[in-house]
């Protein structure tokens, strides 16, 4: 049916689960989805931090649940979805956002730094997406949004583990979209440029970091509210014909090339 209002962006009556909701981008996106009307499941390892976000969301008049989750542990992921759906109801939206960084020059990167980052940022995303999608496909609807990175589309020094994992997330997104499209589950990715959060605050607070920002094409970092439009588009019915896509949100930083 044709409609020209903004109601397709509404998430009223929907339930969304956000991994890595205890800080940074995940916390912000949880609040954004709640402000569009969704009830929210907040998941991460730090329960105390999740509880703070839960109180913020409840103050907005929405339901919220905080659940301890480690995306590197299959049993933890299964338990998280079981609790979420039995306490709140079917989850229609998953923001697969949990991630870590562990930078080192390629020649010096340890096995541990490689596998921690790949295990969380790629395998963890796969694990959460698979557990979510099995449930969603059975019900014939769902939207999964994987948080990749601009470093999936261009590379930088000292980030071989992170960039490889985030590039893997893009292919995972397309593979899932292909296999799940006809069961009503959409899968998309967002590739953010730089946003200051706990993952990079030390660098961007330093003089070196500030000098780096000056050299970026947009000459600034993103602000978290600049992720709101992209997430609402992909999460809501406004994006009902979008699947397998990658939305870069980086202020043109990738345009510069060399
Ligand atoms: P933060 O460090 O603030 O947040 C990372 C989140 O991931 C935390 O909530 C952390 O929660 C959670 N997390 C980490 N490991 C696990 C785990 N094993 N199980 C469950 N949760 C986990 O960084 P950002 O908010 O910046 O990062 C969010 C996502 O955005 C990441 O995937 C990151 O790679 C991506 N990104 C960030 C960019 C930026 O510039 N900030 C740019 C591009 C992408 P807890 O410790 O409580 O478990």
PDB file of C-alpha atoms and ligand atoms in Angstrom:
ATOM      1  CA  UNK A   1       0.000   0.000   0.000  1.00  0.00           C
ATOM      2  CA  UNK A   2       1.256   3.502  -0.801  1.00  0.00           C
ATOM      3  CA  UNK A   3       1.875   5.866   2.083  1.00  0.00           C
ATOM      4  CA  UNK A   4       3.623   9.221   2.281  1.00  0.00           C
ATOM      5  CA  UNK A   5       3.970   9.687   6.012  1.00  0.00           C
ATOM      6  CA  UNK A   6       6.849   8.672   8.258  1.00  0.00           C
ATOM      7  CA  UNK A   7       4.977   5.933  10.078  1.00  0.00           C
ATOM      8  CA  UNK A   8       7.046   3.239   8.374  1.00  0.00           C
ATOM      9  CA  UNK A   9      10.009   4.396  10.491  1.00  0.00           C
ATOM     10  CA  UNK A  10       8.101   3.696  13.698  1.00  0.00           C
ATOM     11  CA  UNK A  11       9.197   0.757  15.837  1.00  0.00           C
ATOM     12  CA  UNK A  12       6.143   0.864  18.087  1.00  0.00           C
ATOM     13  CA  UNK A  13       5.206  -2.613  19.262  1.00  0.00           C
ATOM     14  CA  UNK A  14       8.531  -4.127  18.156  1.00  0.00           C
ATOM     15  CA  UNK A  15      11.297  -5.649  20.254  1.00  0.00           C
ATOM     16  CA  UNK A  16      14.989  -5.151  19.534  1.00  0.00           C
ATOM     17  CA  UNK A  17      18.086  -6.809  21.007  1.00  0.00           C
ATOM     18  CA  UNK A  18      21.358  -4.857  21.000  1.00  0.00           C
ATOM     19  CA  UNK A  19      24.687  -6.573  21.728  1.00  0.00           C
ATOM     20  CA  UNK A  20      27.423  -4.438  23.242  1.00  0.00           C
ATOM     21  CA  UNK A  21      24.737  -2.147  24.679  1.00  0.00           C
ATOM     22  CA  UNK A  22      26.793  -1.320  27.780  1.00  0.00           C
ATOM     23  CA  UNK A  23      28.663   1.556  26.110  1.00  0.00           C
ATOM     24  CA  UNK A  24      29.385   3.669  23.054  1.00  0.00           C
ATOM     25  CA  UNK A  25      27.548   2.973  19.817  1.00  0.00           C
ATOM     26  CA  UNK A  26      25.502   0.070  21.217  1.00  0.00           C
ATOM     27  CA  UNK A  27      24.205   2.107  24.148  1.00  0.00           C
ATOM     28  CA  UNK A  28      23.327   4.975  21.834  1.00  0.00           C
ATOM     29  CA  UNK A  29      21.546   2.780  19.291  1.00  0.00           C
ATOM     30  CA  UNK A  30      19.524   1.112  22.051  1.00  0.00           C
ATOM     31  CA  UNK A  31      18.257   4.549  23.135  1.00  0.00           C
ATOM     32  CA  UNK A  32      17.526   5.485  19.503  1.00  0.00           C
ATOM     33  CA  UNK A  33      15.460   2.353  18.899  1.00  0.00           C
ATOM     34  CA  UNK A  34      13.606   2.946  22.167  1.00  0.00           C
ATOM     35  CA  UNK A  35      12.818   6.517  21.165  1.00  0.00           C
ATOM     36  CA  UNK A  36      11.304   5.154  17.940  1.00  0.00           C
ATOM     37  CA  UNK A  37       8.976   3.002  20.068  1.00  0.00           C
ATOM     38  CA  UNK A  38      10.730  -0.353  20.489  1.00  0.00           C
ATOM     39  CA  UNK A  39      11.139  -2.321  23.698  1.00  0.00           C
ATOM     40  CA  UNK A  40      14.794  -3.224  24.138  1.00  0.00           C
ATOM     41  CA  UNK A  41      16.953  -6.124  25.287  1.00  0.00           C
ATOM     42  CA  UNK A  42      20.377  -4.835  26.333  1.00  0.00           C
ATOM     43  CA  UNK A  43      23.137  -7.438  26.186  1.00  0.00           C
ATOM     44  CA  UNK A  44      26.856  -7.325  27.052  1.00  0.00           C
ATOM     45  CA  UNK A  45      29.253  -8.651  29.696  1.00  0.00           C
ATOM     46  CA  UNK A  46      29.120  -5.688  32.121  1.00  0.00           C
ATOM     47  CA  UNK A  47      25.773  -6.048  33.888  1.00  0.00           C
ATOM     48  CA  UNK A  48      26.154  -2.877  35.997  1.00  0.00           C
ATOM     49  CA  UNK A  49      26.583  -0.755  32.871  1.00  0.00           C
ATOM     50  CA  UNK A  50      23.579  -2.395  31.216  1.00  0.00           C
ATOM     51  CA  UNK A  51      21.461  -1.630  34.258  1.00  0.00           C
ATOM     52  CA  UNK A  52      22.186   2.094  33.860  1.00  0.00           C
ATOM     53  CA  UNK A  53      21.009   1.975  30.241  1.00  0.00           C
ATOM     54  CA  UNK A  54      17.974  -0.053  31.263  1.00  0.00           C
ATOM     55  CA  UNK A  55      16.931   2.674  33.691  1.00  0.00           C
ATOM     56  CA  UNK A  56      17.370   5.347  30.964  1.00  0.00           C
ATOM     57  CA  UNK A  57      15.133   3.396  28.586  1.00  0.00           C
ATOM     58  CA  UNK A  58      12.473   2.727  31.190  1.00  0.00           C
ATOM     59  CA  UNK A  59      12.455   6.468  31.933  1.00  0.00           C
ATOM     60  CA  UNK A  60      11.431   6.915  28.270  1.00  0.00           C
ATOM     61  CA  UNK A  61       8.356   4.769  28.920  1.00  0.00           C
ATOM     62  CA  UNK A  62       9.615   1.670  27.113  1.00  0.00           C
ATOM     63  CA  UNK A  63      10.255  -1.811  28.458  1.00  0.00           C
ATOM     64  CA  UNK A  64      13.891  -2.846  28.795  1.00  0.00           C
ATOM     65  CA  UNK A  65      15.676  -5.955  29.923  1.00  0.00           C
ATOM     66  CA  UNK A  66      19.392  -6.303  30.618  1.00  0.00           C
ATOM     67  CA  UNK A  67      20.988  -9.686  30.047  1.00  0.00           C
ATOM     68  CA  UNK A  68      24.600 -10.690  30.591  1.00  0.00           C
ATOM     69  CA  UNK A  69      26.013 -11.938  27.296  1.00  0.00           C
ATOM     70  CA  UNK A  70      29.401 -13.060  26.036  1.00  0.00           C
ATOM     71  CA  UNK A  71      29.255 -13.351  22.240  1.00  0.00           C
ATOM     72  CA  UNK A  72      32.255 -15.697  22.263  1.00  0.00           C
ATOM     73  CA  UNK A  73      30.238 -18.321  24.178  1.00  0.00           C
ATOM     74  CA  UNK A  74      27.524 -20.250  22.326  1.00  0.00           C
ATOM     75  CA  UNK A  75      25.669 -21.229  25.489  1.00  0.00           C
ATOM     76  CA  UNK A  76      25.599 -17.610  26.630  1.00  0.00           C
ATOM     77  CA  UNK A  77      24.106 -16.484  23.291  1.00  0.00           C
ATOM     78  CA  UNK A  78      21.440 -19.224  23.356  1.00  0.00           C
ATOM     79  CA  UNK A  79      20.548 -18.373  26.965  1.00  0.00           C
ATOM     80  CA  UNK A  80      20.320 -14.671  26.130  1.00  0.00           C
ATOM     81  CA  UNK A  81      17.734 -15.223  23.368  1.00  0.00           C
ATOM     82  CA  UNK A  82      15.758 -17.714  25.461  1.00  0.00           C
ATOM     83  CA  UNK A  83      15.501 -15.270  28.366  1.00  0.00           C
ATOM     84  CA  UNK A  84      14.825 -12.301  26.087  1.00  0.00           C
ATOM     85  CA  UNK A  85      11.969 -13.955  24.248  1.00  0.00           C
ATOM     86  CA  UNK A  86      10.383 -15.604  27.272  1.00  0.00           C
ATOM     87  CA  UNK A  87      10.462 -12.357  29.295  1.00  0.00           C
ATOM     88  CA  UNK A  88       9.719  -9.791  26.570  1.00  0.00           C
ATOM     89  CA  UNK A  89       8.383 -11.649  23.510  1.00  0.00           C
ATOM     90  CA  UNK A  90       9.685 -12.376  19.989  1.00  0.00           C
ATOM     91  CA  UNK A  91      12.706 -10.317  18.951  1.00  0.00           C
ATOM     92  CA  UNK A  92      12.189  -8.740  15.502  1.00  0.00           C
ATOM     93  CA  UNK A  93      15.360  -6.601  15.363  1.00  0.00           C
ATOM     94  CA  UNK A  94      18.932  -7.523  16.291  1.00  0.00           C
ATOM     95  CA  UNK A  95      21.798  -5.023  16.325  1.00  0.00           C
ATOM     96  CA  UNK A  96      24.931  -7.148  16.197  1.00  0.00           C
ATOM     97  CA  UNK A  97      27.258  -4.513  17.603  1.00  0.00           C
ATOM     98  CA  UNK A  98      29.593  -6.048  20.235  1.00  0.00           C
ATOM     99  CA  UNK A  99      33.216  -5.596  19.216  1.00  0.00           C
ATOM    100  CA  UNK A 100      36.770  -5.147  20.431  1.00  0.00           C
ATOM    101  CA  UNK A 101      40.035  -3.787  19.048  1.00  0.00           C
ATOM    102  CA  UNK A 102      43.587  -4.929  19.750  1.00  0.00           C
ATOM    103  CA  UNK A 103      45.998  -3.074  17.508  1.00  0.00           C
ATOM    104  CA  UNK A 104      49.547  -4.101  16.616  1.00  0.00           C
ATOM    105  CA  UNK A 105      51.814  -3.928  13.581  1.00  0.00           C
ATOM    106  CA  UNK A 106      51.329  -6.955  11.353  1.00  0.00           C
ATOM    107  CA  UNK A 107      54.804  -8.355  12.039  1.00  0.00           C
ATOM    108  CA  UNK A 108      54.277  -8.142  15.783  1.00  0.00           C
ATOM    109  CA  UNK A 109      50.644  -9.209  16.137  1.00  0.00           C
ATOM    110  CA  UNK A 110      50.254 -12.124  18.542  1.00  0.00           C
ATOM    111  CA  UNK A 111      48.107 -15.213  18.000  1.00  0.00           C
ATOM    112  CA  UNK A 112      46.061 -14.035  20.962  1.00  0.00           C
ATOM    113  CA  UNK A 113      45.399 -10.554  19.542  1.00  0.00           C
ATOM    114  CA  UNK A 114      44.402 -12.080  16.201  1.00  0.00           C
ATOM    115  CA  UNK A 115      42.076 -14.692  17.612  1.00  0.00           C
ATOM    116  CA  UNK A 116      40.415 -12.485  20.259  1.00  0.00           C
ATOM    117  CA  UNK A 117      39.421  -9.918  17.687  1.00  0.00           C
ATOM    118  CA  UNK A 118      38.299 -12.427  15.060  1.00  0.00           C
ATOM    119  CA  UNK A 119      36.424 -14.480  17.655  1.00  0.00           C
ATOM    120  CA  UNK A 120      34.460 -11.475  18.941  1.00  0.00           C
ATOM    121  CA  UNK A 121      34.095  -9.301  15.832  1.00  0.00           C
ATOM    122  CA  UNK A 122      33.456 -11.981  13.204  1.00  0.00           C
ATOM    123  CA  UNK A 123      32.624 -15.322  14.824  1.00  0.00           C
ATOM    124  CA  UNK A 124      30.636 -13.577  17.571  1.00  0.00           C
ATOM    125  CA  UNK A 125      28.581 -11.736  14.954  1.00  0.00           C
ATOM    126  CA  UNK A 126      27.975 -15.007  13.085  1.00  0.00           C
ATOM    127  CA  UNK A 127      27.000 -16.794  16.312  1.00  0.00           C
ATOM    128  CA  UNK A 128      24.507 -14.128  17.438  1.00  0.00           C
ATOM    129  CA  UNK A 129      23.096 -13.815  13.904  1.00  0.00           C
ATOM    130  CA  UNK A 130      22.601 -17.562  13.548  1.00  0.00           C
ATOM    131  CA  UNK A 131      20.832 -17.957  16.900  1.00  0.00           C
ATOM    132  CA  UNK A 132      18.647 -14.918  16.099  1.00  0.00           C
ATOM    133  CA  UNK A 133      17.903 -15.938  12.521  1.00  0.00           C
ATOM    134  CA  UNK A 134      16.839 -19.482  13.411  1.00  0.00           C
ATOM    135  CA  UNK A 135      14.146 -17.974  15.616  1.00  0.00           C
ATOM    136  CA  UNK A 136      13.203 -15.212  13.139  1.00  0.00           C
ATOM    137  CA  UNK A 137      13.034 -17.491  10.097  1.00  0.00           C
ATOM    138  CA  UNK A 138      10.580 -19.746  11.915  1.00  0.00           C
ATOM    139  CA  UNK A 139       8.303 -16.729  12.372  1.00  0.00           C
ATOM    140  CA  UNK A 140       8.857 -15.366   8.847  1.00  0.00           C
ATOM    141  CA  UNK A 141      10.175 -11.926   9.790  1.00  0.00           C
ATOM    142  CA  UNK A 142      13.129 -10.076  11.223  1.00  0.00           C
ATOM    143  CA  UNK A 143      15.826  -7.482  10.620  1.00  0.00           C
ATOM    144  CA  UNK A 144      19.445  -8.105  11.567  1.00  0.00           C
ATOM    145  CA  UNK A 145      21.927  -5.252  11.389  1.00  0.00           C
ATOM    146  CA  UNK A 146      25.602  -6.114  11.670  1.00  0.00           C
ATOM    147  CA  UNK A 147      27.922  -3.309  12.752  1.00  0.00           C
ATOM    148  CA  UNK A 148      30.986  -3.585  10.534  1.00  0.00           C
ATOM    149  CA  UNK A 149      33.437  -0.705  10.016  1.00  0.00           C
ATOM    150  CA  UNK A 150      34.832   1.600   7.356  1.00  0.00           C
ATOM    151  CA  UNK A 151      37.975  -0.479   7.946  1.00  0.00           C
ATOM    152  CA  UNK A 152      36.184  -3.312   6.134  1.00  0.00           C
ATOM    153  CA  UNK A 153      36.300  -1.175   2.985  1.00  0.00           C
ATOM    154  CA  UNK A 154      39.762   0.351   3.314  1.00  0.00           C
ATOM    155  CA  UNK A 155      42.756  -0.652   5.394  1.00  0.00           C
ATOM    156  CA  UNK A 156      44.979   1.063   7.875  1.00  0.00           C
ATOM    157  CA  UNK A 157      48.192   0.134   9.618  1.00  0.00           C
ATOM    158  CA  UNK A 158      48.085  -1.960  12.805  1.00  0.00           C
ATOM    159  CA  UNK A 159      44.549  -3.205  12.222  1.00  0.00           C
ATOM    160  CA  UNK A 160      45.014  -6.457  10.276  1.00  0.00           C
ATOM    161  CA  UNK A 161      42.905  -8.459  12.748  1.00  0.00           C
ATOM    162  CA  UNK A 162      40.162  -5.845  13.062  1.00  0.00           C
ATOM    163  CA  UNK A 163      39.931  -4.976   9.352  1.00  0.00           C
ATOM    164  CA  UNK A 164      39.896  -8.649   8.329  1.00  0.00           C
ATOM    165  CA  UNK A 165      37.146  -9.482  10.825  1.00  0.00           C
ATOM    166  CA  UNK A 166      35.040  -6.478   9.795  1.00  0.00           C
ATOM    167  CA  UNK A 167      35.450  -7.333   6.085  1.00  0.00           C
ATOM    168  CA  UNK A 168      34.301 -10.858   6.945  1.00  0.00           C
ATOM    169  CA  UNK A 169      31.180  -9.336   8.501  1.00  0.00           C
ATOM    170  CA  UNK A 170      30.260  -7.814   5.125  1.00  0.00           C
ATOM    171  CA  UNK A 171      30.430 -11.148   3.313  1.00  0.00           C
ATOM    172  CA  UNK A 172      28.587 -12.796   6.178  1.00  0.00           C
ATOM    173  CA  UNK A 173      25.877 -10.146   5.811  1.00  0.00           C
ATOM    174  CA  UNK A 174      25.486 -10.863   2.087  1.00  0.00           C
ATOM    175  CA  UNK A 175      25.570 -14.646   2.569  1.00  0.00           C
ATOM    176  CA  UNK A 176      22.886 -14.445   5.248  1.00  0.00           C
ATOM    177  CA  UNK A 177      20.743 -12.064   3.205  1.00  0.00           C
ATOM    178  CA  UNK A 178      20.845 -14.493   0.289  1.00  0.00           C
ATOM    179  CA  UNK A 179      19.927 -17.533   2.339  1.00  0.00           C
ATOM    180  CA  UNK A 180      17.318 -15.838   4.535  1.00  0.00           C
ATOM    181  CA  UNK A 181      15.671 -13.383   2.132  1.00  0.00           C
ATOM    182  CA  UNK A 182      12.801 -15.672   1.217  1.00  0.00           C
ATOM    183  CA  UNK A 183      12.062 -16.463   4.839  1.00  0.00           C
ATOM    184  CA  UNK A 184      11.336 -12.807   5.559  1.00  0.00           C
ATOM    185  CA  UNK A 185      14.560 -12.010   7.409  1.00  0.00           C
ATOM    186  CA  UNK A 186      16.508  -8.980   6.150  1.00  0.00           C
ATOM    187  CA  UNK A 187      20.228  -8.708   6.927  1.00  0.00           C
ATOM    188  CA  UNK A 188      22.202  -5.495   6.397  1.00  0.00           C
ATOM    189  CA  UNK A 189      25.427  -3.931   7.623  1.00  0.00           C
ATOM    190  CA  UNK A 190      26.478  -0.471   8.718  1.00  0.00           C
ATOM    191  CA  UNK A 191      30.121   0.475   8.212  1.00  0.00           C
ATOM    192  CA  UNK A 192      30.798   3.424  10.538  1.00  0.00           C
ATOM    193  CA  UNK A 193      33.761   5.727  10.187  1.00  0.00           C
ATOM    194  CA  UNK A 194      35.262   7.084  13.407  1.00  0.00           C
ATOM    195  CA  UNK A 195      33.037   7.909  16.379  1.00  0.00           C
ATOM    196  CA  UNK A 196      34.689   8.605  19.726  1.00  0.00           C
ATOM    197  CA  UNK A 197      33.846   5.857  22.225  1.00  0.00           C
ATOM    198  CA  UNK A 198      35.719   3.754  24.792  1.00  0.00           C
ATOM    199  CA  UNK A 199      37.204   1.647  21.987  1.00  0.00           C
ATOM    200  CA  UNK A 200      39.322   4.580  20.713  1.00  0.00           C
ATOM    201  CA  UNK A 201      39.057   7.395  23.301  1.00  0.00           C
ATOM    202  CA  UNK A 202      42.724   7.162  24.343  1.00  0.00           C
ATOM    203  CA  UNK A 203      43.833   7.735  20.755  1.00  0.00           C
ATOM    204  CA  UNK A 204      41.397  10.549  19.911  1.00  0.00           C
ATOM    205  CA  UNK A 205      42.143  12.326  23.207  1.00  0.00           C
ATOM    206  CA  UNK A 206      45.850  12.367  22.302  1.00  0.00           C
ATOM    207  CA  UNK A 207      47.560  15.025  20.213  1.00  0.00           C
ATOM    208  CA  UNK A 208      48.378  12.382  17.619  1.00  0.00           C
ATOM    209  CA  UNK A 209      44.694  11.456  17.429  1.00  0.00           C
ATOM    210  CA  UNK A 210      43.605  15.056  17.015  1.00  0.00           C
ATOM    211  CA  UNK A 211      46.158  15.510  14.230  1.00  0.00           C
ATOM    212  CA  UNK A 212      44.769  12.395  12.576  1.00  0.00           C
ATOM    213  CA  UNK A 213      41.221  13.764  12.648  1.00  0.00           C
ATOM    214  CA  UNK A 214      42.387  16.928  10.866  1.00  0.00           C
ATOM    215  CA  UNK A 215      43.579  14.769   7.995  1.00  0.00           C
ATOM    216  CA  UNK A 216      40.303  12.891   7.624  1.00  0.00           C
ATOM    217  CA  UNK A 217      38.194  14.016   4.674  1.00  0.00           C
ATOM    218  CA  UNK A 218      35.319  15.316   6.897  1.00  0.00           C
ATOM    219  CA  UNK A 219      37.915  16.867   9.303  1.00  0.00           C
ATOM    220  CA  UNK A 220      35.895  15.612  12.245  1.00  0.00           C
ATOM    221  CA  UNK A 221      34.636  12.477  13.932  1.00  0.00           C
ATOM    222  CA  UNK A 222      31.053  11.371  13.532  1.00  0.00           C
ATOM    223  CA  UNK A 223      28.581  12.172  16.277  1.00  0.00           C
ATOM    224  CA  UNK A 224      26.522   9.256  17.546  1.00  0.00           C
ATOM    225  CA  UNK A 225      23.231  10.818  16.445  1.00  0.00           C
ATOM    226  CA  UNK A 226      24.502  10.596  12.856  1.00  0.00           C
ATOM    227  CA  UNK A 227      23.921   6.848  13.123  1.00  0.00           C
ATOM    228  CA  UNK A 228      20.223   7.296  13.969  1.00  0.00           C
ATOM    229  CA  UNK A 229      18.890   7.692  10.419  1.00  0.00           C
ATOM    230  CA  UNK A 230      20.803   4.666   9.085  1.00  0.00           C
ATOM    231  CA  UNK A 231      19.774   2.391  11.962  1.00  0.00           C
ATOM    232  CA  UNK A 232      16.107   3.399  11.811  1.00  0.00           C
ATOM    233  CA  UNK A 233      16.009   2.920   8.045  1.00  0.00           C
ATOM    234  CA  UNK A 234      17.428  -0.593   8.228  1.00  0.00           C
ATOM    235  CA  UNK A 235      15.570  -1.661  11.387  1.00  0.00           C
ATOM    236  CA  UNK A 236      12.096  -0.457  10.454  1.00  0.00           C
ATOM    237  CA  UNK A 237       9.568  -1.192   7.722  1.00  0.00           C
ATOM    238  CA  UNK A 238      10.950   1.882   5.919  1.00  0.00           C
ATOM    239  CA  UNK A 239      13.753  -0.468   4.808  1.00  0.00           C
ATOM    240  CA  UNK A 240      11.461  -3.350   3.858  1.00  0.00           C
ATOM    241  CA  UNK A 241      13.017  -3.737   0.362  1.00  0.00           C
ATOM    242  CA  UNK A 242      16.636  -3.459   1.564  1.00  0.00           C
ATOM    243  CA  UNK A 243      18.644  -6.572   2.315  1.00  0.00           C
ATOM    244  CA  UNK A 244      22.284  -7.562   1.847  1.00  0.00           C
ATOM    245  CA  UNK A 245      23.322  -3.903   1.719  1.00  0.00           C
ATOM    246  CA  UNK A 246      26.219  -2.096   3.369  1.00  0.00           C
ATOM    247  CA  UNK A 247      25.616   1.457   4.464  1.00  0.00           C
ATOM    248  CA  UNK A 248      28.867   3.381   5.016  1.00  0.00           C
ATOM    249  CA  UNK A 249      28.431   6.200   7.559  1.00  0.00           C
ATOM    250  CA  UNK A 250      31.785   7.935   7.439  1.00  0.00           C
ATOM    251  CA  UNK A 251      31.309  11.488   6.197  1.00  0.00           C
ATOM    252  CA  UNK A 252      33.104  10.706   2.926  1.00  0.00           C
ATOM    253  CA  UNK A 253      36.327   9.523   4.604  1.00  0.00           C
ATOM    254  CA  UNK A 254      36.543   6.583   2.195  1.00  0.00           C
ATOM    255  CA  UNK A 255      36.375   8.834  -0.881  1.00  0.00           C
ATOM    256  CA  UNK A 256      39.855  10.217  -0.462  1.00  0.00           C
ATOM    257  CA  UNK A 257      41.772   7.176  -1.679  1.00  0.00           C
ATOM    258  CA  UNK A 258      45.465   8.054  -1.919  1.00  0.00           C
TER     259      UNK A 258
HETATM  260  P1  LIG B   1      32.883   0.329  22.919  1.00  0.00           P
HETATM  261  O1  LIG B   1      34.175  -0.233  23.400  1.00  0.00           O
HETATM  262  O2  LIG B   1      32.317   1.511  23.615  1.00  0.00           O
HETATM  263  O3  LIG B   1      31.761  -0.806  22.910  1.00  0.00           O
HETATM  264  C1  LIG B   1      32.024  -2.138  22.615  1.00  0.00           C
HETATM  265  C2  LIG B   1      30.877  -2.950  23.188  1.00  0.00           C
HETATM  266  O4  LIG B   1      31.064  -4.333  22.859  1.00  0.00           O
HETATM  267  C3  LIG B   1      30.811  -2.851  24.700  1.00  0.00           C
HETATM  268  O5  LIG B   1      29.468  -2.605  25.064  1.00  0.00           O
HETATM  269  C4  LIG B   1      31.268  -4.215  25.179  1.00  0.00           C
HETATM  270  O6  LIG B   1      30.553  -4.544  26.340  1.00  0.00           O
HETATM  271  C5  LIG B   1      30.827  -5.098  24.017  1.00  0.00           C
HETATM  272  N1  LIG B   1      31.565  -6.352  23.942  1.00  0.00           N
HETATM  273  C6  LIG B   1      32.880  -6.533  23.698  1.00  0.00           C
HETATM  274  N2  LIG B   1      33.190  -7.839  23.746  1.00  0.00           N
HETATM  275  C7  LIG B   1      32.027  -8.502  24.021  1.00  0.00           C
HETATM  276  C8  LIG B   1      31.696  -9.867  24.193  1.00  0.00           C
HETATM  277  N3  LIG B   1      32.614 -10.837  24.114  1.00  0.00           N
HETATM  278  N4  LIG B   1      30.412 -10.189  24.434  1.00  0.00           N
HETATM  279  C9  LIG B   1      29.465  -9.222  24.534  1.00  0.00           C
HETATM  280  N5  LIG B   1      29.714  -7.917  24.388  1.00  0.00           N
HETATM  281  C10 LIG B   1      30.994  -7.570  24.137  1.00  0.00           C
HETATM  282  O7  LIG B   1      33.113   0.622  21.373  1.00  0.00           O
HETATM  283  P2  LIG B   1      32.119   1.138  20.240  1.00  0.00           P
HETATM  284  O8  LIG B   1      30.806   1.503  20.803  1.00  0.00           O
HETATM  285  O9  LIG B   1      32.858   2.121  19.463  1.00  0.00           O
HETATM  286  O10 LIG B   1      31.992  -0.175  19.345  1.00  0.00           O
HETATM  287  C11 LIG B   1      30.742  -0.757  18.983  1.00  0.00           C
HETATM  288  C12 LIG B   1      30.910  -1.438  17.641  1.00  0.00           C
HETATM  289  O11 LIG B   1      31.125  -0.456  16.632  1.00  0.00           O
HETATM  290  C13 LIG B   1      32.099  -2.402  17.571  1.00  0.00           C
HETATM  291  O12 LIG B   1      31.744  -3.537  16.830  1.00  0.00           O
HETATM  292  C14 LIG B   1      33.135  -1.569  16.831  1.00  0.00           C
HETATM  293  O13 LIG B   1      34.068  -2.381  16.170  1.00  0.00           O
HETATM  294  C15 LIG B   1      32.236  -0.807  15.870  1.00  0.00           C
HETATM  295  N6  LIG B   1      32.837   0.377  15.272  1.00  0.00           N
HETATM  296  C16 LIG B   1      33.220   1.422  16.070  1.00  0.00           C
HETATM  297  C17 LIG B   1      33.761   2.559  15.485  1.00  0.00           C
HETATM  298  C18 LIG B   1      34.165   3.751  16.281  1.00  0.00           C
HETATM  299  O14 LIG B   1      34.788   4.656  15.708  1.00  0.00           O
HETATM  300  N7  LIG B   1      33.839   3.830  17.556  1.00  0.00           N
HETATM  301  C19 LIG B   1      33.975   2.645  14.041  1.00  0.00           C
HETATM  302  C20 LIG B   1      33.536   1.478  13.307  1.00  0.00           C
HETATM  303  C21 LIG B   1      32.984   0.399  13.921  1.00  0.00           C
HETATM  304  P3  LIG B   1      31.126  -5.357  27.609  1.00  0.00           P
HETATM  305  O15 LIG B   1      32.564  -4.981  27.770  1.00  0.00           O
HETATM  306  O16 LIG B   1      30.249  -4.897  28.719  1.00  0.00           O
HETATM  307  O17 LIG B   1      30.908  -6.791  27.254  1.00  0.00           O
END
